[in-house]
Amino acid sequence: MKFRISKPLKRSYWQASVAAASPCPPLAGESRADIAIIGGGYVGLWTALTIRQHEPDCRVVILEQDVCGGGASGRNGGFVMSWWPKIGTIRSFCSTEEALFLGRSAEHAITELGEFCRRHEIDAHFTQKGWLWTATTPAHMDAWNGTLLACEQLGVAPFQRLSPDEVRRRTGSPVHLGGVFEASNATVQPYALAQGMRRVALEAGIVIHENTAVRQIEPGRPVRIVTRGGVLTADRVVLATNAWSASIPRLARLFTPVNSSVVVTRPLGAQFDDIGWTGGESITDSQLLVDYYRTTRDGRIAFGKGTGALAYGSAINGVFSDDAESIALTRADLFATYPMLPPDAVADSWSGPVDRTYDSLPVFGSLPGQPDIIYGIGWSGNGVGPSRLGGRILASLALDRDDEWSRCSLVGRKCKGFPPEPFRYLGGRMVRRAVIRKEQAELQGRSAGLADRLLARLAPAGLEDKS
């Protein structure tokens, strides 16, 4: 089983603005671990920390091809969200009791993250001011009704309906026509969080090798992991490789890597008072190629868009680093949402990879015929908070624990798969273009063409369930 090695991605604003610690030395020579984790992002770090909590003497080694947080964990928008927006989908494959367990656990993970940062003195800019789910076109009004109904049927009420005037006041944007508010959500500086988790992992005795790209995994007992500089043998291997998991054919069918792009303004200073968006809420709209935006501690707007571009063969290339077309779409939506911003407001931009499943929820399991190689993939752009749960699931699987996490319905679930190449790439491009045309028509108050509406139905689900 061979891994594709990608070139380092362009650093995001988050990564460039943090003074990172010196990299851990790469793997050299022969080494041994009880459990090896491939990937030093949130999922890999939470898994390692949870394993050590359960079994303090377990030798855990993390192999990271770049630096911890160098991939998706340091390139996202920093939204710490729950799974309540996806509760309708969760209910489709879970019992009522387990849906409630997952929904409440994901919500509690947000508070846990804040407590983790305080306990370990991690300055990740954790700010728990809630999330606004909005509509910016009449076609998207009440897109949240199905989710609110599913919550009501479960006896929970995480969302608060807001009047159109209240939404416009709190967002500071005239384009918002309505919305609901979820109070539990937070924002973080995502790379600062990854670096803080890395420090805690090292203090816990977890071995980390950075700049250590895995070239090959040789199944067996033990499993052999081959890198450029050495070989690591381990009883169990956890794949926490996000979009890079597409290197493995058996996993590639479960998800497709798509890009998301972010632009960040310069500090806006007193202009925030004029805009009126001063409450620290994070915001998304209801497009399938979703717009998501938040403010920063130093007075910037970080504005992202799920731009959805693909690469042939799911190669993690420049499309997932600094894609000009995707950034232009994102920039245009920033200025459409906040037309009062000056033309020179944007200070930085980048793209990043999202491991998108069809229903935008992750899946866990072990490779067929290889029970000692475990995976957790498909975070679909919402991994900052739920990765805490993912770490618990993967730790329980790696340690053969029989608990609520190893028995979770996310483990081994049947997912709709993606087609092989060239149909994946060619069909994905066709569907993406149809979605762009459909949503641009809706934002302009026009009805999209029939062909675009039909093709758009083939797209994977968005971050929120719709009515």
Short mmCIF file of C-alpha atoms in Angstrom, two decimals:
data_model
loop_
_atom_site.label_atom_id
_atom_site.label_comp_id
_atom_site.label_asym_id
_atom_site.label_seq_id
_atom_site.Cartn_x
_atom_site.Cartn_y
_atom_site.Cartn_z
CA MET A 1 0.00 0.00 0.00
CA LYS A 2 1.70 3.17 -1.22
CA PHE A 3 1.05 6.77 -0.23
CA ARG A 4 1.32 9.69 -2.61
CA ILE A 5 3.58 12.38 -1.20
CA SER A 6 2.41 15.94 -1.89
CA LYS A 7 4.44 19.11 -1.94
CA PRO A 8 3.98 21.43 1.06
CA LEU A 9 0.95 23.66 0.70
CA LYS A 10 1.13 27.43 0.68
CA ARG A 11 0.95 28.54 4.31
CA SER A 12 -2.35 30.02 5.44
CA TYR A 13 -2.67 33.30 7.30
CA TRP A 14 -3.21 31.27 10.48
CA GLN A 15 0.06 29.38 9.97
CA ALA A 16 2.07 32.44 8.97
CA SER A 17 0.94 34.41 12.02
CA VAL A 18 2.05 31.86 14.63
CA ALA A 19 5.66 31.42 15.72
CA ALA A 20 5.79 27.64 15.42
CA ALA A 21 8.11 25.54 17.53
CA SER A 22 11.11 23.84 15.97
CA PRO A 23 10.00 20.72 14.06
CA CYS A 24 10.37 17.35 15.71
CA PRO A 25 13.13 15.29 14.06
CA PRO A 26 12.10 13.02 11.18
CA LEU A 27 12.08 9.28 11.60
CA ALA A 28 15.53 7.78 11.13
CA GLY A 29 16.47 4.13 11.16
CA GLU A 30 14.43 1.33 12.71
CA SER A 31 11.87 2.13 15.39
CA ARG A 32 9.00 0.42 17.20
CA ALA A 33 5.58 1.53 18.46
CA ASP A 34 2.56 -0.06 20.01
CA ILE A 35 0.32 2.24 17.97
CA ALA A 36 1.45 4.39 15.05
CA ILE A 37 -0.67 7.30 13.90
CA ILE A 38 -0.18 8.70 10.42
CA GLY A 39 -1.19 12.35 10.36
CA GLY A 40 -0.44 15.10 12.86
CA GLY A 41 -3.63 17.15 12.59
CA TYR A 42 -6.51 17.36 15.03
CA VAL A 43 -7.69 13.78 14.50
CA GLY A 44 -4.25 12.25 14.91
CA LEU A 45 -3.40 14.36 17.95
CA TRP A 46 -6.73 13.74 19.72
CA THR A 47 -6.38 10.02 19.03
CA ALA A 48 -2.88 9.93 20.48
CA LEU A 49 -3.87 11.91 23.58
CA THR A 50 -6.92 9.71 24.19
CA ILE A 51 -4.88 6.51 23.85
CA ARG A 52 -2.42 7.77 26.44
CA GLN A 53 -5.28 8.67 28.78
CA HIS A 54 -6.58 5.10 28.56
CA GLU A 55 -3.18 3.38 28.63
CA PRO A 56 -0.40 5.67 29.89
CA ASP A 57 2.32 3.10 29.11
CA CYS A 58 1.28 2.65 25.47
CA ARG A 59 4.05 3.77 23.09
CA VAL A 60 2.34 6.05 20.57
CA VAL A 61 4.22 7.48 17.60
CA ILE A 62 2.84 10.12 15.20
CA LEU A 63 4.27 10.42 11.68
CA GLU A 64 3.53 13.72 9.93
CA GLN A 65 4.66 14.47 6.38
CA ASP A 66 4.83 18.24 7.07
CA VAL A 67 4.48 19.77 10.53
CA CYS A 68 1.58 19.19 12.89
CA GLY A 69 -1.28 21.34 11.63
CA GLY A 70 0.39 21.80 8.24
CA GLY A 71 -2.58 20.29 6.40
CA ALA A 72 -6.30 20.89 6.76
CA SER A 73 -6.05 21.50 10.52
CA GLY A 74 -4.11 24.71 9.93
CA ARG A 75 -6.02 25.90 6.86
CA ASN A 76 -9.72 25.84 7.85
CA GLY A 77 -11.95 28.70 8.93
CA GLY A 78 -11.60 27.91 12.62
CA PHE A 79 -15.31 27.15 13.13
CA VAL A 80 -15.94 24.85 16.11
CA MET A 81 -19.40 23.48 15.30
CA SER A 82 -21.68 20.80 16.66
CA TRP A 83 -23.48 18.04 14.75
CA TRP A 84 -26.96 19.44 15.40
CA PRO A 85 -27.12 20.84 11.82
CA LYS A 86 -26.61 17.24 10.59
CA ILE A 87 -28.97 15.56 13.05
CA GLY A 88 -31.46 14.57 10.35
CA THR A 89 -28.77 12.63 8.52
CA ILE A 90 -27.47 11.10 11.75
CA ARG A 91 -30.97 9.88 12.57
CA SER A 92 -31.11 8.11 9.21
CA PHE A 93 -28.53 5.52 10.35
CA CYS A 94 -28.71 5.75 14.16
CA SER A 95 -31.27 4.94 16.80
CA THR A 96 -32.96 7.86 18.54
CA GLU A 97 -30.84 7.25 21.63
CA GLU A 98 -27.57 7.23 19.73
CA ALA A 99 -28.51 10.28 17.65
CA LEU A 100 -29.05 12.15 20.91
CA PHE A 101 -25.76 10.80 22.28
CA LEU A 102 -23.82 11.97 19.20
CA GLY A 103 -25.57 15.32 19.05
CA ARG A 104 -24.98 16.07 22.72
CA SER A 105 -21.41 14.74 22.62
CA ALA A 106 -20.53 16.95 19.67
CA GLU A 107 -22.02 19.97 21.41
CA HIS A 108 -20.17 19.16 24.65
CA ALA A 109 -16.92 18.76 22.67
CA ILE A 110 -17.02 22.51 21.99
CA THR A 111 -17.03 23.34 25.70
CA GLU A 112 -14.43 20.62 26.28
CA LEU A 113 -12.14 22.28 23.75
CA GLY A 114 -12.34 25.58 25.58
CA GLU A 115 -11.58 23.83 28.87
CA PHE A 116 -8.67 21.96 27.26
CA CYS A 117 -7.16 25.24 26.04
CA ARG A 118 -7.55 26.88 29.46
CA ARG A 119 -6.14 23.88 31.34
CA HIS A 120 -3.08 23.65 29.12
CA GLU A 121 -2.65 27.41 28.61
CA ILE A 122 -3.11 27.19 24.84
CA ASP A 123 -3.79 30.63 23.36
CA ALA A 124 -5.93 29.38 20.48
CA HIS A 125 -8.24 32.45 20.59
CA PHE A 126 -11.15 30.25 21.70
CA THR A 127 -14.27 32.42 21.49
CA GLN A 128 -17.69 30.90 22.19
CA LYS A 129 -20.14 33.43 20.76
CA GLY A 130 -22.41 31.15 18.74
CA TRP A 131 -23.22 30.59 15.09
CA LEU A 132 -25.73 32.17 12.71
CA TRP A 133 -27.18 29.94 9.96
CA THR A 134 -28.60 32.37 7.43
CA ALA A 135 -30.38 32.72 4.10
CA THR A 136 -29.13 35.25 1.56
CA THR A 137 -31.74 34.55 -1.13
CA PRO A 138 -35.48 33.78 -0.98
CA ALA A 139 -34.72 30.32 -2.41
CA HIS A 140 -32.84 29.48 0.82
CA MET A 141 -35.34 30.84 3.35
CA ASP A 142 -36.27 28.31 6.00
CA ALA A 143 -33.57 25.88 4.79
CA TRP A 144 -33.20 25.01 8.48
CA ASN A 145 -36.81 23.93 9.04
CA GLY A 146 -36.11 20.21 8.51
CA THR A 147 -33.26 20.33 11.01
CA LEU A 148 -35.30 22.19 13.61
CA LEU A 149 -38.11 19.66 13.20
CA ALA A 150 -35.66 16.76 13.67
CA CYS A 151 -34.37 18.44 16.84
CA GLU A 152 -37.92 18.96 18.12
CA GLN A 153 -38.71 15.28 17.56
CA LEU A 154 -35.66 14.42 19.69
CA GLY A 155 -36.76 16.79 22.43
CA VAL A 156 -33.85 19.23 22.03
CA ALA A 157 -33.81 22.88 21.00
CA PRO A 158 -30.26 24.00 20.16
CA PHE A 159 -31.47 26.64 17.66
CA GLN A 160 -33.22 29.95 18.19
CA ARG A 161 -35.22 31.53 15.37
CA LEU A 162 -34.36 35.17 14.70
CA SER A 163 -36.26 37.90 12.90
CA PRO A 164 -34.82 39.15 9.59
CA ASP A 165 -34.01 42.51 11.22
CA GLU A 166 -32.14 40.79 14.05
CA VAL A 167 -30.09 38.71 11.60
CA ARG A 168 -29.14 41.78 9.57
CA ARG A 169 -28.26 43.71 12.73
CA ARG A 170 -26.03 40.95 14.12
CA THR A 171 -24.28 40.17 10.84
CA GLY A 172 -23.91 43.77 9.73
CA SER A 173 -24.84 42.75 6.19
CA PRO A 174 -27.90 43.75 4.15
CA VAL A 175 -27.90 40.47 2.19
CA HIS A 176 -29.23 38.33 5.06
CA LEU A 177 -32.95 37.65 4.82
CA GLY A 178 -33.39 35.40 7.83
CA GLY A 179 -31.67 32.87 10.03
CA VAL A 180 -31.38 30.85 13.21
CA PHE A 181 -28.81 30.98 16.00
CA GLU A 182 -26.97 28.12 17.75
CA ALA A 183 -25.35 29.41 20.93
CA SER A 184 -22.90 26.56 21.61
CA ASN A 185 -20.56 27.15 18.67
CA ALA A 186 -17.15 28.78 18.88
CA THR A 187 -14.20 29.94 16.81
CA VAL A 188 -10.47 29.34 17.20
CA GLN A 189 -7.20 30.24 15.57
CA PRO A 190 -6.87 26.78 14.02
CA TYR A 191 -3.10 26.55 13.66
CA ALA A 192 -2.50 27.89 17.16
CA LEU A 193 -4.79 25.12 18.39
CA ALA A 194 -2.86 22.46 16.46
CA GLN A 195 0.44 23.73 17.79
CA GLY A 196 -0.89 23.77 21.33
CA MET A 197 -2.17 20.21 21.01
CA ARG A 198 1.25 19.19 19.65
CA ARG A 199 2.93 20.62 22.76
CA VAL A 200 0.52 18.78 25.07
CA ALA A 201 1.13 15.54 23.15
CA LEU A 202 4.89 15.86 23.54
CA GLU A 203 4.49 16.59 27.24
CA ALA A 204 2.38 13.43 27.53
CA GLY A 205 5.25 11.32 26.18
CA ILE A 206 3.89 10.88 22.65
CA VAL A 207 6.67 10.62 20.06
CA ILE A 208 6.21 12.85 17.01
CA HIS A 209 8.24 12.71 13.82
CA GLU A 210 7.60 15.67 11.51
CA ASN A 211 8.78 16.04 7.92
CA THR A 212 8.29 12.28 7.73
CA ALA A 213 6.24 11.34 4.70
CA VAL A 214 5.01 7.75 4.65
CA ARG A 215 5.91 6.04 1.39
CA GLN A 216 4.52 2.60 1.99
CA ILE A 217 2.53 0.59 4.52
CA GLU A 218 3.22 -3.13 4.57
CA PRO A 219 0.38 -5.03 6.29
CA GLY A 220 1.25 -7.82 8.70
CA ARG A 221 1.80 -8.42 12.36
CA PRO A 222 3.43 -6.10 13.09
CA VAL A 223 2.65 -3.54 10.38
CA ARG A 224 5.71 -1.98 8.71
CA ILE A 225 5.63 1.70 7.79
CA VAL A 226 8.35 2.80 5.38
CA THR A 227 9.51 6.41 5.14
CA ARG A 228 12.43 8.01 3.36
CA GLY A 229 14.62 7.85 6.44
CA GLY A 230 13.50 4.77 8.27
CA VAL A 231 11.03 2.04 9.11
CA LEU A 232 8.52 2.04 11.95
CA THR A 233 6.86 -1.21 13.01
CA ALA A 234 3.64 -1.12 15.03
CA ASP A 235 0.97 -3.45 16.33
CA ARG A 236 -1.74 -1.08 15.14
CA VAL A 237 -1.81 1.79 12.66
CA VAL A 238 -4.32 4.64 12.66
CA LEU A 239 -4.80 6.57 9.43
CA ALA A 240 -5.65 10.18 10.31
CA THR A 241 -4.71 11.53 6.91
CA ASN A 242 -7.82 13.51 5.88
CA ALA A 243 -7.91 14.13 2.10
CA TRP A 244 -4.54 12.41 1.65
CA SER A 245 -6.35 9.12 2.38
CA ALA A 246 -7.35 9.14 -1.29
CA SER A 247 -3.96 7.49 -1.91
CA ILE A 248 -5.59 4.27 -0.67
CA PRO A 249 -8.03 2.88 -3.27
CA ARG A 250 -10.21 1.19 -0.65
CA LEU A 251 -10.75 4.54 1.07
CA ALA A 252 -10.87 6.72 -2.05
CA ARG A 253 -14.33 5.43 -2.96
CA LEU A 254 -15.76 6.68 0.36
CA PHE A 255 -14.98 10.37 -0.18
CA THR A 256 -13.66 12.86 -2.66
CA PRO A 257 -11.19 15.67 -1.94
CA VAL A 258 -12.66 19.07 -2.83
CA ASN A 259 -11.18 22.45 -2.13
CA SER A 260 -12.32 25.28 0.07
CA SER A 261 -10.84 28.77 -0.06
CA VAL A 262 -10.42 31.59 2.44
CA VAL A 263 -9.65 35.30 2.13
CA VAL A 264 -8.67 37.39 5.15
CA THR A 265 -8.95 41.16 5.38
CA ARG A 266 -6.48 43.48 6.97
CA PRO A 267 -7.46 44.69 10.48
CA LEU A 268 -10.59 46.80 10.01
CA GLY A 269 -10.41 48.77 13.26
CA ALA A 270 -13.31 51.13 13.84
CA GLN A 271 -14.98 49.98 10.63
CA PHE A 272 -16.43 47.03 12.53
CA ASP A 273 -18.48 49.48 14.57
CA ASP A 274 -19.85 50.92 11.33
CA ILE A 275 -20.63 47.44 9.96
CA GLY A 276 -22.28 46.39 13.22
CA TRP A 277 -20.93 42.83 13.34
CA THR A 278 -19.42 43.14 16.80
CA GLY A 279 -20.82 40.12 18.68
CA GLY A 280 -18.19 37.61 17.57
CA GLU A 281 -20.72 35.21 15.99
CA SER A 282 -19.60 32.92 13.19
CA ILE A 283 -21.86 32.89 10.15
CA THR A 284 -22.73 30.64 7.22
CA ASP A 285 -25.27 30.99 4.47
CA SER A 286 -27.34 28.16 2.97
CA GLN A 287 -25.58 27.65 -0.34
CA LEU A 288 -24.32 24.17 -1.16
CA LEU A 289 -20.98 25.83 -1.97
CA VAL A 290 -21.31 27.43 1.42
CA ASP A 291 -20.01 30.84 2.47
CA TYR A 292 -18.63 30.79 6.03
CA TYR A 293 -17.19 33.79 7.84
CA ARG A 294 -16.03 34.99 11.22
CA THR A 295 -14.07 37.76 12.85
CA THR A 296 -10.63 37.51 14.41
CA ARG A 297 -9.13 38.80 17.63
CA ASP A 298 -7.21 41.53 15.79
CA GLY A 299 -10.26 42.83 13.93
CA ARG A 300 -10.16 41.00 10.59
CA ILE A 301 -12.84 39.17 8.65
CA ALA A 302 -11.89 35.64 7.62
CA PHE A 303 -14.29 34.76 4.80
CA GLY A 304 -14.35 31.26 3.35
CA LYS A 305 -16.25 29.46 0.64
CA GLY A 306 -16.63 25.77 -0.03
CA THR A 307 -15.45 26.26 -3.58
CA GLY A 308 -15.59 22.55 -4.42
CA ALA A 309 -12.86 22.27 -7.06
CA LEU A 310 -11.34 18.83 -7.69
CA ALA A 311 -8.09 17.41 -9.01
CA TYR A 312 -7.81 14.44 -11.33
CA GLY A 313 -7.05 11.27 -9.43
CA SER A 314 -7.67 13.12 -6.14
CA ALA A 315 -4.07 14.35 -6.17
CA ILE A 316 -3.46 16.97 -3.48
CA ASN A 317 -1.95 19.63 -5.73
CA GLY A 318 -2.19 23.38 -6.26
CA VAL A 319 -5.99 23.24 -6.36
CA PHE A 320 -5.78 22.65 -2.60
CA SER A 321 -3.13 25.26 -1.93
CA ASP A 322 -3.64 28.52 -3.83
CA ASP A 323 -6.31 28.10 -6.51
CA ALA A 324 -6.86 31.44 -8.29
CA GLU A 325 -10.34 30.68 -9.65
CA SER A 326 -11.60 29.48 -6.25
CA ILE A 327 -10.11 32.46 -4.44
CA ALA A 328 -11.76 34.82 -6.95
CA LEU A 329 -15.16 33.23 -6.21
CA THR A 330 -14.53 33.64 -2.49
CA ARG A 331 -13.39 37.22 -2.82
CA ALA A 332 -16.45 38.10 -4.90
CA ASP A 333 -18.76 36.67 -2.23
CA LEU A 334 -16.95 38.63 0.50
CA PHE A 335 -17.61 41.93 -1.27
CA ALA A 336 -21.17 40.95 -2.17
CA THR A 337 -21.84 40.22 1.51
CA TYR A 338 -20.03 43.30 2.84
CA PRO A 339 -20.19 45.84 -0.02
CA MET A 340 -19.07 48.61 2.32
CA LEU A 341 -15.52 47.17 2.47
CA PRO A 342 -12.85 49.06 0.51
CA PRO A 343 -11.43 47.30 -2.58
CA ASP A 344 -8.03 46.87 -0.92
CA ALA A 345 -9.42 45.17 2.21
CA VAL A 346 -8.12 41.66 1.40
CA ALA A 347 -4.69 40.95 2.88
CA ASP A 348 -4.24 37.19 2.34
CA SER A 349 -5.84 34.15 0.71
CA TRP A 350 -5.34 30.41 0.33
CA SER A 351 -7.10 27.17 -0.53
CA GLY A 352 -7.22 23.87 1.32
CA PRO A 353 -8.48 20.27 1.05
CA VAL A 354 -11.76 18.91 2.38
CA ASP A 355 -12.39 15.15 2.57
CA ARG A 356 -16.07 15.25 1.58
CA THR A 357 -18.32 12.23 2.00
CA TYR A 358 -21.72 12.13 0.29
CA ASP A 359 -23.56 12.96 3.51
CA SER A 360 -20.83 15.18 5.02
CA LEU A 361 -20.31 12.93 8.06
CA PRO A 362 -17.19 10.86 8.83
CA VAL A 363 -16.83 7.10 8.65
CA PHE A 364 -14.56 4.87 10.74
CA GLY A 365 -13.37 1.32 10.39
CA SER A 366 -10.47 -0.92 9.47
CA LEU A 367 -9.23 -1.79 6.01
CA PRO A 368 -10.83 -4.95 4.58
CA GLY A 369 -8.78 -7.97 5.63
CA GLN A 370 -6.41 -5.71 7.61
CA PRO A 371 -7.93 -5.24 11.08
CA ASP A 372 -4.74 -3.65 12.41
CA ILE A 373 -5.00 -0.66 10.02
CA ILE A 374 -7.76 1.66 11.25
CA TYR A 375 -9.09 4.83 9.63
CA GLY A 376 -11.31 7.82 10.32
CA ILE A 377 -12.09 9.95 7.28
CA GLY A 378 -14.71 12.25 5.79
CA TRP A 379 -14.76 15.27 8.11
CA SER A 380 -16.24 17.27 5.23
CA GLY A 381 -15.06 20.67 6.44
CA ASN A 382 -16.41 20.30 9.99
CA GLY A 383 -13.62 18.60 11.89
CA VAL A 384 -12.43 21.14 14.46
CA GLY A 385 -14.99 20.18 17.11
CA PRO A 386 -16.05 16.65 16.04
CA SER A 387 -12.41 15.56 15.75
CA ARG A 388 -12.53 15.29 19.54
CA LEU A 389 -15.13 12.54 19.14
CA GLY A 390 -13.13 11.04 16.30
CA GLY A 391 -10.13 10.74 18.58
CA ARG A 392 -12.24 8.82 21.08
CA ILE A 393 -13.60 6.47 18.41
CA LEU A 394 -10.18 5.76 16.89
CA ALA A 395 -8.53 5.31 20.28
CA SER A 396 -11.17 2.76 21.30
CA LEU A 397 -10.79 0.90 18.01
CA ALA A 398 -6.99 0.91 18.25
CA LEU A 399 -7.08 -0.39 21.84
CA ASP A 400 -9.84 -2.96 21.19
CA ARG A 401 -12.05 -1.33 23.78
CA ASP A 402 -15.69 -2.36 23.90
CA ASP A 403 -17.44 0.92 24.65
CA GLU A 404 -19.93 3.43 23.26
CA TRP A 405 -17.29 4.79 20.90
CA SER A 406 -16.14 1.53 19.32
CA ARG A 407 -19.81 0.48 18.97
CA CYS A 408 -20.82 3.85 17.50
CA SER A 409 -22.90 3.71 14.29
CA LEU A 410 -20.31 5.86 12.54
CA VAL A 411 -18.02 2.80 12.65
CA GLY A 412 -18.28 0.61 9.58
CA ARG A 413 -21.40 2.33 8.28
CA LYS A 414 -22.44 1.89 4.69
CA CYS A 415 -21.80 5.07 2.73
CA LYS A 416 -22.72 6.05 -0.77
CA GLY A 417 -19.50 5.80 -2.77
CA PHE A 418 -17.99 7.99 -5.46
CA PRO A 419 -17.30 6.68 -8.97
CA PRO A 420 -13.79 5.82 -10.19
CA GLU A 421 -11.76 7.99 -12.52
CA PRO A 422 -12.27 9.46 -15.03
CA PHE A 423 -15.97 9.66 -14.10
CA ARG A 424 -15.24 11.09 -10.66
CA TYR A 425 -13.30 14.06 -12.02
CA LEU A 426 -15.30 14.74 -15.17
CA GLY A 427 -18.66 14.21 -13.50
CA GLY A 428 -17.59 16.19 -10.45
CA ARG A 429 -16.58 19.17 -12.59
CA MET A 430 -19.89 19.04 -14.44
CA VAL A 431 -21.92 18.92 -11.24
CA ARG A 432 -19.85 21.69 -9.62
CA ARG A 433 -20.38 24.03 -12.56
CA ALA A 434 -24.11 23.34 -12.44
CA VAL A 435 -24.17 24.12 -8.71
CA ILE A 436 -22.30 27.40 -9.29
CA ARG A 437 -24.73 28.45 -12.05
CA LYS A 438 -27.76 27.44 -9.98
CA GLU A 439 -26.65 29.30 -6.87
CA GLN A 440 -25.59 32.40 -8.79
CA ALA A 441 -29.02 32.48 -10.43
CA GLU A 442 -30.72 32.14 -7.04
CA LEU A 443 -28.62 34.92 -5.53
CA GLN A 444 -29.68 37.13 -8.42
CA GLY A 445 -33.34 36.30 -7.89
CA ARG A 446 -33.60 34.19 -11.04
CA SER A 447 -34.77 30.63 -11.51
CA ALA A 448 -31.95 28.27 -12.45
CA GLY A 449 -32.24 26.18 -15.60
CA LEU A 450 -33.74 22.71 -15.37
CA ALA A 451 -30.49 20.97 -16.35
CA ASP A 452 -28.56 22.82 -13.64
CA ARG A 453 -31.18 21.99 -11.02
CA LEU A 454 -31.10 18.31 -11.93
CA LEU A 455 -27.30 18.12 -12.00
CA ALA A 456 -27.03 19.99 -8.68
CA ARG A 457 -29.05 17.22 -7.01
CA LEU A 458 -26.14 14.86 -7.68
CA ALA A 459 -23.78 16.89 -5.48
CA PRO A 460 -22.79 15.64 -2.01
CA ALA A 461 -24.74 17.04 0.91
CA GLY A 462 -23.75 20.36 2.42
CA LEU A 463 -22.62 21.04 5.97
CA GLU A 464 -26.23 21.48 7.08
CA ASP A 465 -29.28 19.31 6.48
CA LYS A 466 -31.98 21.08 4.48
CA SER A 467 -35.73 20.76 4.65
#
